[in-house]
Coordinates of C-alpha atoms (C1' of nucleotides) in Angstrom, one line a residue:
Chain A
X1 CA 33.5 -0.8 -6.8
X2 CA 30.0 -2.6 -6.2
X3 CA 28.1 -4.7 -8.6
X4 CA 24.2 -4.3 -8.9
X5 CA 23.8 -7.5 -6.5
X6 CA 26.3 -6.0 -3.8
X7 CA 24.6 -2.6 -4.0
X8 CA 21.1 -4.0 -3.7
X9 CA 22.3 -6.2 -0.6
X10 CA 23.7 -3.1 0.8
X11 CA 20.8 -0.8 0.5
X12 CA 18.0 -3.6 1.2
X13 CA 16.2 -3.1 -2.2
X14 CA 15.9 -5.6 -4.8
X15 CA 18.4 -5.8 -8.0
X16 CA 15.2 -5.4 -10.2
X17 CA 14.2 -2.1 -8.4
X18 CA 17.5 -0.6 -8.9
X19 CA 17.2 -1.4 -12.8
X20 CA 13.6 0.0 -12.5
X21 CA 15.0 3.1 -11.0
X22 CA 17.5 3.5 -13.7
X23 CA 14.8 3.2 -16.2
X24 CA 12.7 5.8 -14.7
X25 CA 15.7 8.2 -14.6
X26 CA 15.6 8.0 -10.5
X27 CA 19.2 6.7 -10.1
X28 CA 21.9 7.8 -12.8
X29 CA 23.3 4.8 -14.7
X30 CA 26.8 4.2 -13.4
X31 CA 29.9 3.4 -15.5
X32 CA 30.1 -0.1 -17.0
X33 CA 33.1 -2.6 -16.7
X34 CA 34.7 -4.5 -19.4
X35 CA 31.6 -7.0 -19.2
X36 CA 29.1 -4.6 -19.6
X37 CA 28.4 -5.0 -15.9
X38 CA 27.4 -1.9 -14.0
X39 CA 29.8 -0.8 -11.1
X40 CA 28.8 1.6 -8.5
X41 CA 30.5 3.8 -6.0
X42 CA 29.6 5.0 -2.5
X43 CA 27.8 8.1 -3.7
X44 CA 25.5 5.7 -5.7
X45 CA 24.7 3.8 -2.4
X46 CA 24.0 7.1 -0.8
X47 CA 21.8 8.1 -3.4
X48 CA 19.7 5.0 -3.5
X49 CA 19.3 4.6 0.1
X50 CA 17.7 8.2 -0.1
X51 CA 15.5 6.9 -3.0
X52 CA 14.4 3.9 -1.1
X53 CA 13.7 5.9 2.2
X54 CA 11.1 8.4 0.2
X55 CA 9.7 5.5 -2.0
X56 CA 9.2 3.3 1.2
X57 CA 7.3 6.4 2.8
X58 CA 5.0 6.3 -0.1
X59 CA 6.3 9.1 -2.3
X60 CA 5.6 8.3 -6.2
X61 CA 8.9 7.7 -7.9
X62 CA 7.8 10.4 -10.4
X63 CA 8.0 13.0 -7.6
X64 CA 11.5 11.6 -5.7
X65 CA 14.0 12.8 -8.4
X66 CA 12.5 16.5 -8.1
X67 CA 12.3 16.2 -4.4
X68 CA 16.1 15.0 -4.3
X69 CA 17.2 17.8 -6.6
X70 CA 15.1 20.4 -4.5
X71 CA 16.5 23.2 -2.4
X72 CA 16.9 22.5 1.4
X73 CA 13.8 24.8 2.1
X74 CA 11.5 23.2 -0.3
X75 CA 12.9 19.6 0.6
X76 CA 12.0 20.3 4.2
X77 CA 8.5 21.2 3.5
X78 CA 7.9 18.4 1.2
X79 CA 9.4 16.1 4.1
X80 CA 6.9 17.8 6.3
X81 CA 4.0 16.8 4.0
X82 CA 5.2 13.2 3.8
X83 CA 5.4 13.1 7.5
X84 CA 1.8 14.3 7.8
X85 CA 0.7 11.6 5.0
X86 CA 2.5 8.9 6.9
X87 CA 0.7 10.0 10.3
X88 CA -2.5 9.9 8.5
X89 CA -1.8 6.7 7.1
X90 CA -1.2 5.4 10.5
X91 CA -4.3 6.7 11.9
X92 CA -6.4 5.0 8.9
X93 CA -4.6 1.8 10.0
X94 CA -5.5 2.1 13.5
X95 CA -9.1 2.7 12.4
X96 CA -8.9 -0.5 10.2
X97 CA -7.8 -2.6 13.3
X98 CA -10.9 -1.3 15.0
X99 CA -13.0 -2.0 12.4
X100 CA -11.5 -5.6 11.8
X101 CA -12.2 -6.4 15.5
X102 CA -15.9 -5.4 14.9
X103 CA -16.2 -7.7 11.8
X104 CA -17.2 -10.7 13.8
X105 CA -20.0 -8.8 15.7
X106 CA -22.6 -6.5 15.4
X107 CA -23.9 -4.0 12.8
X108 CA -22.1 -1.0 14.1
X109 CA -20.2 -1.5 11.0
X110 CA -23.1 -1.0 9.0
X111 CA -25.6 1.4 10.6
X112 CA -25.7 4.7 12.3
X113 CA -25.7 4.4 16.2
X114 CA -29.4 5.5 16.9
X115 CA -30.7 2.7 14.6
X116 CA -28.1 0.1 16.4
X117 CA -30.0 1.1 19.7
X118 CA -33.3 0.4 18.1
X119 CA -32.2 -3.0 17.1
X120 CA -30.7 -3.5 20.4
X121 CA -34.0 -2.7 21.8
X122 CA -35.8 -5.2 19.9
X123 CA -33.2 -7.8 21.0
X124 CA -34.2 -7.0 24.6
X125 CA -37.8 -7.6 23.8
X126 CA -36.7 -11.2 22.9
X127 CA -37.2 -10.7 19.3
X128 CA -35.3 -13.4 17.5
X129 CA -31.8 -12.6 15.7
X130 CA -33.4 -13.7 12.1
X131 CA -36.1 -10.9 12.4
X132 CA -33.7 -8.3 13.8
X133 CA -31.6 -9.0 10.7
X134 CA -34.6 -8.4 8.5
X135 CA -35.3 -5.4 10.3
X136 CA -31.8 -4.3 10.1
X137 CA -31.4 -4.9 6.3
X138 CA -34.6 -2.8 5.8
X139 CA -33.1 0.0 7.6
X140 CA -29.8 -0.3 5.4
X141 CA -32.0 0.1 2.5
X142 CA -33.5 3.2 3.7
X143 CA -30.4 4.8 4.9
X144 CA -29.0 4.2 1.2
X145 CA -31.9 5.6 -0.5
X146 CA -33.3 8.5 1.9
X147 CA -30.9 9.3 4.4
X148 CA -32.8 12.4 4.9
X149 CA -35.8 10.6 6.6
X150 CA -33.8 8.7 9.2
X151 CA -34.3 11.1 12.0
X152 CA -38.0 11.0 11.7
X153 CA -38.5 7.3 11.1
X154 CA -36.2 6.5 13.9
X155 CA -38.3 8.9 16.2
X156 CA -41.5 7.1 14.9
X157 CA -40.2 3.8 15.5
X158 CA -39.0 4.9 19.2
X159 CA -42.6 6.1 19.9
X160 CA -43.9 2.8 18.7
X161 CA -41.7 0.8 20.7
X162 CA -42.9 2.6 24.0
X163 CA -46.3 1.2 23.4
X164 CA -46.8 -2.1 25.0
X165 CA -49.3 -3.1 22.5
X166 CA -46.9 -2.6 19.5
X167 CA -44.5 -4.3 21.6
X168 CA -46.8 -7.3 22.1
X169 CA -47.7 -7.2 18.2
X170 CA -44.0 -6.9 17.2
X171 CA -43.1 -10.1 19.2
X172 CA -45.9 -12.0 17.8
X173 CA -45.0 -11.1 14.4
X174 CA -41.8 -12.5 14.9
X175 CA -43.1 -15.6 16.2
X176 CA -45.4 -15.8 13.2
X177 CA -42.2 -16.4 10.9
X178 CA -42.7 -20.0 11.9
X179 CA -46.5 -20.3 11.6
X180 CA -48.2 -22.0 8.6
X181 CA -49.7 -19.0 6.4
X182 CA -53.2 -20.8 7.0
X183 CA -52.8 -20.5 11.0
X184 CA -55.7 -18.9 12.6
X185 CA -53.7 -16.8 14.8
X186 CA -52.5 -15.0 11.8
X187 CA -55.8 -13.3 11.2
X188 CA -56.2 -12.5 14.9
X189 CA -52.7 -11.0 15.0
X190 CA -53.6 -8.9 11.5
X191 CA -56.7 -7.6 13.3
X192 CA -54.6 -6.3 16.3
X193 CA -52.2 -4.8 13.8
X194 CA -54.7 -2.9 11.9
X195 CA -56.3 -1.7 15.1
X196 CA -53.1 -0.5 16.4
X197 CA -52.3 1.2 13.0
X198 CA -55.5 3.1 12.9
X199 CA -55.3 4.2 16.5
X200 CA -51.7 5.6 16.3
X201 CA -52.5 7.3 12.8
X202 CA -53.7 10.3 14.9
X203 CA -50.6 11.1 17.0
X204 CA -47.9 10.1 14.7
X205 CA -46.7 12.4 11.9
X206 CA -47.6 11.1 8.7
X207 CA -44.4 9.6 6.8
X208 CA -45.7 10.1 3.2
X209 CA -44.9 13.8 3.0
X210 CA -42.8 13.4 0.0
X211 CA -42.4 11.1 -2.8
X212 CA -39.0 10.0 -1.5
X213 CA -40.6 9.1 1.6
X214 CA -43.3 7.1 -0.5
X215 CA -40.7 5.1 -2.3
X216 CA -38.7 4.3 1.0
X217 CA -42.0 3.0 2.7
X218 CA -42.9 1.0 -0.4
X219 CA -39.3 -0.4 -0.3
X220 CA -39.1 -1.2 3.5
X221 CA -42.5 -2.7 3.6
X222 CA -41.9 -5.0 0.5
X223 CA -38.6 -5.8 1.8
X224 CA -40.0 -7.1 5.2
X225 CA -43.3 -8.5 3.5
X226 CA -41.2 -10.6 1.0
X227 CA -39.2 -12.4 3.9
X228 CA -41.8 -14.9 4.4
X229 CA -45.1 -16.3 3.3
X230 CA -46.7 -16.0 6.6
X231 CA -45.8 -12.4 6.8
X232 CA -47.1 -11.8 3.1
X233 CA -50.4 -13.4 4.4
X234 CA -50.2 -11.2 7.6
X235 CA -49.6 -8.0 5.6
X236 CA -52.7 -9.0 3.3
X237 CA -55.2 -9.4 5.9
X238 CA -54.0 -6.4 7.9
X239 CA -54.2 -4.2 4.9
X240 CA -57.8 -5.3 4.3
X241 CA -58.9 -4.9 7.9
X242 CA -57.4 -1.3 8.0
X243 CA -59.4 -0.4 4.9
X244 CA -62.4 -1.9 6.8
X245 CA -61.7 0.1 9.8
X246 CA -61.2 3.3 7.8
X247 CA -64.3 2.8 5.8
X248 CA -66.3 2.4 9.1
X249 CA -65.0 5.6 10.4
X250 CA -65.1 8.0 7.5
X251 CA -67.8 6.8 5.4
X252 CA -67.4 8.1 1.9
Chain B
X1 CA -33.9 -1.8 -4.0
X2 CA -30.5 -0.1 -4.6
X3 CA -29.0 0.8 -7.7
X4 CA -25.1 0.2 -8.1
X5 CA -24.6 3.9 -7.4
X6 CA -26.6 4.1 -4.2
X7 CA -24.8 0.9 -2.9
X8 CA -21.3 2.3 -3.6
X9 CA -22.3 5.6 -1.9
X10 CA -23.7 3.9 1.2
X11 CA -20.7 1.6 1.7
X12 CA -18.2 4.1 0.4
X13 CA -16.7 2.1 -2.3
X14 CA -16.4 3.2 -5.8
X15 CA -18.9 1.9 -8.6
X16 CA -16.0 0.2 -10.5
X17 CA -14.8 -1.4 -7.3
X18 CA -18.1 -3.1 -7.0
X19 CA -18.2 -4.4 -10.5
X20 CA -14.5 -5.5 -10.1
X21 CA -15.8 -7.7 -6.9
X22 CA -18.5 -9.2 -9.2
X23 CA -16.1 -10.1 -11.6
X24 CA -13.8 -11.7 -9.3
X25 CA -16.5 -13.5 -7.6
X26 CA -16.3 -11.9 -4.4
X27 CA -19.9 -10.3 -4.4
X28 CA -22.6 -12.4 -5.7
X29 CA -24.3 -10.7 -9.0
X30 CA -27.6 -9.4 -7.9
X31 CA -30.9 -9.7 -10.0
X32 CA -31.3 -7.3 -12.8
X33 CA -34.5 -4.9 -13.4
X34 CA -36.1 -4.6 -16.5
X35 CA -33.4 -2.2 -18.1
X36 CA -30.6 -4.5 -17.1
X37 CA -29.7 -2.6 -14.2
X38 CA -28.4 -4.3 -11.1
X39 CA -30.4 -4.2 -7.8
X40 CA -29.0 -4.8 -4.4
X41 CA -30.8 -5.5 -1.2
X42 CA -29.5 -4.7 2.6
X43 CA -27.8 -8.1 2.4
X44 CA -25.6 -7.2 -0.4
X45 CA -24.7 -4.0 1.4
X46 CA -23.8 -6.0 4.4
X47 CA -21.6 -8.3 2.5
X48 CA -20.1 -5.3 0.6
X49 CA -18.9 -3.6 3.8
X50 CA -17.5 -6.8 5.1
X51 CA -15.5 -7.1 2.0
X52 CA -14.6 -3.6 2.0
X53 CA -13.4 -3.8 5.6
X54 CA -10.9 -6.7 4.7
X55 CA -9.7 -5.3 1.5
X56 CA -8.7 -2.1 3.4
X57 CA -7.1 -3.9 5.9
X58 CA -4.7 -5.3 3.0
X59 CA -6.2 -8.7 2.7
X60 CA -5.6 -9.9 -1.1
X61 CA -9.2 -10.1 -2.8
X62 CA -8.4 -13.8 -3.4
X63 CA -8.5 -14.6 0.2
X64 CA -11.4 -12.6 1.3
X65 CA -14.2 -14.9 -0.2
X66 CA -12.8 -18.1 1.7
X67 CA -12.3 -16.0 4.6
X68 CA -16.1 -14.9 4.7
X69 CA -17.2 -18.1 4.0
X70 CA -14.9 -19.8 6.8
X71 CA -16.0 -21.3 10.2
X72 CA -16.2 -18.6 13.1
X73 CA -13.2 -20.1 14.8
X74 CA -11.1 -20.1 11.5
X75 CA -12.4 -16.6 10.9
X76 CA -11.3 -15.4 14.3
X77 CA -7.7 -16.8 13.6
X78 CA -7.6 -15.1 10.5
X79 CA -8.6 -11.8 12.0
X80 CA -6.0 -12.2 14.7
X81 CA -3.3 -12.6 11.8
X82 CA -4.8 -9.4 9.8
X83 CA -4.5 -7.6 13.2
X84 CA -0.8 -8.6 13.7
X85 CA -0.1 -7.7 10.0
X86 CA -1.8 -4.2 10.6
X87 CA 0.2 -3.7 13.8
X88 CA 3.4 -4.4 12.0
X89 CA 2.7 -2.2 9.2
X90 CA 2.0 0.7 11.6
X91 CA 5.3 0.0 13.3
X92 CA 7.0 0.1 9.8
X93 CA 5.3 3.4 9.0
X94 CA 6.4 4.9 12.5
X95 CA 10.0 3.6 11.3
X96 CA 9.6 5.3 8.1
X97 CA 8.7 8.5 9.6
X98 CA 11.9 8.6 11.9
X99 CA 14.0 7.6 8.7
X100 CA 12.4 10.5 6.6
X101 CA 13.2 12.7 9.7
X102 CA 16.9 11.7 9.2
X103 CA 17.0 12.3 5.5
X104 CA 18.1 15.7 5.5
X105 CA 20.7 15.0 8.1
X106 CA 23.4 12.7 8.6
X107 CA 24.8 9.4 7.4
X108 CA 23.0 7.4 10.4
X109 CA 20.8 6.2 7.5
X110 CA 23.7 4.8 5.4
X111 CA 26.2 3.5 7.9
X112 CA 26.5 1.4 11.2
X113 CA 26.8 3.4 14.2
X114 CA 30.6 2.7 15.1
X115 CA 31.5 4.2 11.7
X116 CA 29.2 7.2 12.1
X117 CA 31.1 7.7 15.4
X118 CA 34.7 7.6 13.6
X119 CA 33.3 10.1 11.0
X120 CA 32.1 12.4 13.8
X121 CA 35.6 12.2 15.4
X122 CA 37.0 13.4 12.2
X123 CA 34.6 16.6 12.2
X124 CA 35.7 17.1 15.8
X125 CA 39.6 17.2 14.7
X126 CA 38.4 20.1 12.2
X127 CA 38.6 17.6 9.1
X128 CA 36.5 19.5 6.2
X129 CA 33.2 18.0 5.2
X130 CA 34.3 17.1 1.7
X131 CA 36.9 14.6 3.1
X132 CA 34.6 13.3 5.8
X133 CA 32.2 12.3 2.8
X134 CA 35.2 10.7 0.9
X135 CA 36.1 8.6 3.9
X136 CA 32.2 8.0 4.4
X137 CA 31.8 6.6 0.8
X138 CA 34.8 4.7 1.2
X139 CA 33.5 3.0 4.4
X140 CA 30.1 2.3 2.5
X141 CA 31.9 0.4 -0.3
X142 CA 33.9 -1.7 2.4
X143 CA 30.8 -2.4 4.2
X144 CA 28.9 -3.4 1.1
X145 CA 31.6 -5.5 -0.3
X146 CA 33.4 -7.1 2.9
X147 CA 31.0 -6.6 6.0
X148 CA 33.1 -9.1 8.0
X149 CA 36.3 -6.9 8.1
X150 CA 34.4 -3.8 9.5
X151 CA 35.3 -4.6 13.3
X152 CA 38.8 -5.0 12.8
X153 CA 39.2 -2.0 10.4
X154 CA 37.1 0.2 12.7
X155 CA 39.5 -0.8 15.7
X156 CA 42.6 -0.2 13.5
X157 CA 41.0 3.5 12.7
X158 CA 40.3 4.1 16.3
X159 CA 43.8 3.2 17.4
X160 CA 45.4 5.5 14.7
X161 CA 42.9 8.2 15.7
X162 CA 44.3 7.9 19.3
X163 CA 48.0 8.7 17.9
X164 CA 48.6 12.6 17.7
X165 CA 50.7 12.1 14.9
X166 CA 48.3 10.4 12.8
X167 CA 45.8 13.0 13.6
X168 CA 48.2 15.9 12.4
X169 CA 48.8 13.9 9.0
X170 CA 45.2 13.5 8.5
X171 CA 44.4 16.9 8.9
X172 CA 47.3 18.2 6.7
X173 CA 46.1 15.7 4.1
X174 CA 42.4 17.1 4.3
X175 CA 44.3 20.5 3.6
X176 CA 46.1 18.9 0.7
X177 CA 43.2 18.7 -1.3
X178 CA 43.5 22.4 -2.0
X179 CA 47.2 22.2 -2.8
X180 CA 48.8 22.1 -6.4
X181 CA 50.1 18.4 -6.9
X182 CA 53.6 20.2 -7.4
X183 CA 53.5 21.9 -3.9
X184 CA 56.6 21.1 -1.9
X185 CA 54.7 20.5 1.1
X186 CA 53.2 17.5 -0.4
X187 CA 56.7 15.7 -0.4
X188 CA 56.9 16.7 3.2
X189 CA 53.6 15.2 4.1
X190 CA 54.5 11.9 2.2
X191 CA 57.6 11.5 4.3
X192 CA 55.6 11.9 7.4
X193 CA 52.9 9.4 6.2
X194 CA 55.7 6.7 5.3
X195 CA 57.3 7.3 8.6
X196 CA 54.1 6.7 10.4
X197 CA 52.9 3.8 8.5
X198 CA 56.5 2.2 9.2
X199 CA 56.3 2.7 12.6
X200 CA 52.6 1.5 13.2
X201 CA 53.3 -1.8 11.3
X202 CA 54.6 -3.3 14.3
X203 CA 51.6 -2.9 16.7
X204 CA 48.7 -3.1 14.5
X205 CA 47.3 -6.5 13.1
X206 CA 48.1 -6.9 9.3
X207 CA 44.7 -6.1 7.5
X208 CA 45.6 -8.4 4.5
X209 CA 45.1 -11.7 6.2
X210 CA 42.8 -12.9 3.2
X211 CA 41.9 -12.0 -0.4
X212 CA 38.7 -10.3 0.6
X213 CA 40.5 -8.1 2.7
X214 CA 43.0 -7.4 0.1
X215 CA 40.2 -6.4 -2.4
X216 CA 38.8 -4.1 0.0
X217 CA 41.9 -2.5 1.1
X218 CA 42.9 -1.9 -2.7
X219 CA 39.3 -0.7 -3.3
X220 CA 39.0 1.9 -0.4
X221 CA 42.6 3.1 -1.3
X222 CA 41.7 3.5 -5.0
X223 CA 38.8 5.3 -4.0
X224 CA 40.3 7.7 -1.7
X225 CA 43.5 8.2 -3.9
X226 CA 41.0 8.9 -6.9
X227 CA 39.5 11.8 -5.1
X228 CA 42.2 14.5 -6.3
X229 CA 45.3 15.0 -8.2
X230 CA 47.1 16.2 -5.1
X231 CA 46.2 13.1 -3.2
X232 CA 47.4 10.9 -6.2
X233 CA 50.8 12.5 -5.9
X234 CA 50.7 12.4 -2.0
X235 CA 50.1 8.5 -2.3
X236 CA 52.8 8.1 -5.0
X237 CA 55.2 9.7 -3.2
X238 CA 54.4 8.1 0.3
X239 CA 54.5 4.6 -1.3
X240 CA 58.2 5.2 -2.8
X241 CA 59.2 6.5 0.5
X242 CA 57.6 3.5 2.5
X243 CA 59.7 1.2 0.3
X244 CA 62.8 3.0 0.9
X245 CA 62.3 2.9 4.6
X246 CA 61.7 -0.8 4.4
X247 CA 64.6 -1.5 2.3
X248 CA 67.0 0.2 4.7
X249 CA 65.4 -1.6 7.6
X250 CA 65.3 -5.1 5.9
X251 CA 68.0 -5.3 3.5
X252 CA 67.3 -8.1 1.0
Chain C
dT1 C1' 32.9 -27.4 -16.1
dT2 C1' 29.3 -25.9 -12.9
dG3 C1' 26.9 -22.6 -10.4
dC4 C1' 26.1 -18.0 -9.6
dT5 C1' 25.7 -13.1 -11.2
dC6 C1' 25.0 -10.2 -14.7
dC7 C1' 22.5 -8.5 -19.1
dT8 C1' 18.2 -7.1 -22.1
dC9 C1' 13.6 -7.7 -23.4
dA10 C1' 8.9 -8.2 -22.4
dC11 C1' 5.0 -10.1 -20.5
dG12 C1' 2.5 -10.5 -15.8
dT13 C1' 0.5 -8.9 -11.4
dC14 C1' -2.6 -6.4 -8.3
dA15 C1' -6.6 -3.6 -7.5
dC16 C1' -8.9 -1.0 -9.7
dG17 C1' -9.0 3.8 -13.1
dT18 C1' -10.3 5.6 -17.1
dG19 C1' -12.2 6.5 -21.3
dA20 C1' -15.1 4.6 -25.5
dG21 C1' -19.6 3.7 -27.3
dG22 C1' -24.2 2.9 -26.2
dT23 C1' -28.8 2.9 -23.6
dG24 C1' -32.3 3.8 -20.0
dG25 C1' -34.7 7.0 -16.2
dC26 C1' -36.4 11.8 -14.7
Chain D
dT1 C1' -34.9 17.1 -24.7
dT2 C1' -30.8 17.4 -21.5
dG3 C1' -28.0 15.7 -17.8
dC4 C1' -27.2 11.8 -15.0
dT5 C1' -26.9 6.8 -14.0
dC6 C1' -26.4 2.7 -15.9
dC7 C1' -24.1 -0.9 -19.1
dT8 C1' -20.0 -3.8 -21.3
dC9 C1' -15.5 -4.0 -23.2
dA10 C1' -10.8 -3.1 -22.9
dC11 C1' -6.9 -0.3 -22.4
dG12 C1' -4.0 2.0 -18.7
dT13 C1' -1.5 2.7 -14.2
dC14 C1' 1.8 1.9 -10.5
dA15 C1' 6.0 -0.4 -9.1
dC16 C1' 8.0 -3.6 -9.7
dG17 C1' 8.1 -9.5 -10.3
dT18 C1' 9.2 -13.2 -13.2
dG19 C1' 10.5 -15.8 -16.5
dA20 C1' 13.1 -16.2 -21.5
dG21 C1' 17.5 -16.5 -23.6
dG22 C1' 22.2 -15.5 -23.5
dT23 C1' 26.8 -14.1 -21.5
dG24 C1' 30.7 -13.5 -18.0
dG25 C1' 33.4 -14.5 -13.5
dC26 C1' 35.3 -18.2 -10.2

DNA sequence: TTGCTCCTCACGTCACGTGAGGTGGC
DNA sequence: TTGCTCCTCACGTCACGTGAGGTGGC
C-alpha cells in the first residue's frame, strides 16, 4: 500500500494537493495504518490521476466530483465542453503572443486602424514623434469618451490632410513646440491657422452637432493646447484672429 | 478627461482592476476632480493597456512595473522570455487536450506503455475486464513503490505469457473469481499453479534479490489475493502444494 | 540518535470579486 | 427625485503554499 508521499510522486501532484482533495471531498479518505498514516491502493491512484487531469484542464474542483460520478453520456458531453474551453484558451494565448510582440512597437495596441493610418500619415509628413504622441493621446481620449464621433472626425482629418496649406501649418505647429512663446513666428502661424479655419468652415461638416461632440471637441483641444506654453499662445492668438475674420465677414 | 469607468471600458479591464493597479503602485494615481473622482488622460490609457497586455500574458503584477521601467534591451529580453512561457503554456494545454480525450478510455493515462501492452495481451486471451483491472491496480502499486523493478518484472511476465500452460492457468484463475471457495476445481487449479511455479523457477530470474523487491512481491500478491475469497483459497492451496513439491525434490 | 515522512491546524498568497455604506452628477 | 457612477474600507474566493508544533519509521 502507498503512503501519501508515494501516491503524490506517482501521480505528479503535491502532497498538499492530495490532502486538499480529501478536504474538498473530491478524493475519498483511505484507511489509516496503525500510526494514523493514510494508506492508498491502486484505485486511489487511478482516481487521483483522473482528478488531476480534469483540474489541470481548468475544471473547477467543485465540478470534478460530479463529473466523475456522471453517466458516460453526460461525461462525454462535459469532455467536449472542456476541450472547447481548452481550444479557446489556446487561441487566447496565441493572441497574447501577438499583442506582447507589439508591445515594444506602435499604437496598433491602443487605437483603431483608421486612426493609426492618420498618425502614420503625420509621420510621413515629417512631424516629430512627440507631436504624433500628443495627437495619439488626444484620439484615445475621444475614442474612450465618444466612440460614435470617430468615423466623422477621421474623415474630417483626412480631408484636411489632403490640403497642402493644412499640412504646411501642421508641420510648422510641430516645430513651434520648440519656439519661445514670444517668438514672432507664432503670431504669423496663428494668422495662417485662422485663415485656414475660416476658409475650410464652408466645405467641412460642422462637428458640434450635439453635446457629446462639443465635450469631445473641448477635451481634445484642451489636451493639445495644454501640451506646451507656445501652443497655448498659438491657440489664443489664432482664436482671436478667427473672431476678427468672422466679424469682418458677418458684421453683427 | 476620462472617468475610471470610461478608462476601464476603453482598455477592457474592470474598474476594480484599475483601482487594484493603483493600490499596487503599478499605475500612477491620477489627479482628482472637485468631487474626488479620478480623472485620466490618454497617457494613462496607454500605460494601462501595456499593464493589461503583460498581466494577461501571465506576468506577475510585481514584475510588471520594473519591466515597463526597464531599458529597451532589457525589456526586449523579458518579452522573449514571456513569449517562450506563453508557447510552453500552449504546448501544455495541447497536452491536456490529449489527456482529457483519453480520460474516458484506457490506462495509457496511468501506466507506462510496456505494462499497457501486457494488459492488452491479457484482454486478447479473453481475460475479463475485472481481472485486468485488478492486475492493473497491482502494477500501479508496484510502479509507485519500486519503479526500478519494473523492467525485470515486465520481462518475467512476458516470458510467462509465452507459455501456453501459464495462459491456461491465468484464464482459469480469471473464471475462478466466480467460483465458490469450496468448488473442487479450485484445488485442481491450485495444483496446476504450483506445478507451473515449481517448473518455471529454474529458468526465470529470482525476483527477491533485495528487500525492495520482497516488499513489492508481498504487496502485489496480497493485493491480488485480497480481491476475492476464492482467490484467497486458491493461493492458500497453491502455496501448500508448492511446499510439498519442494520438499519432495530437495529433502531437508 | 538523526533525518525524513507523516499528522493537523491555520494563516498566507495571488489577482482581483463582491458587498457595505455613503456621496456626486444628470 | 431616481438611477447610475464614483468613493473607501474590508471581507471573500480559488487552489493550494507554507510554516508551526508534534509524532512515527528506519
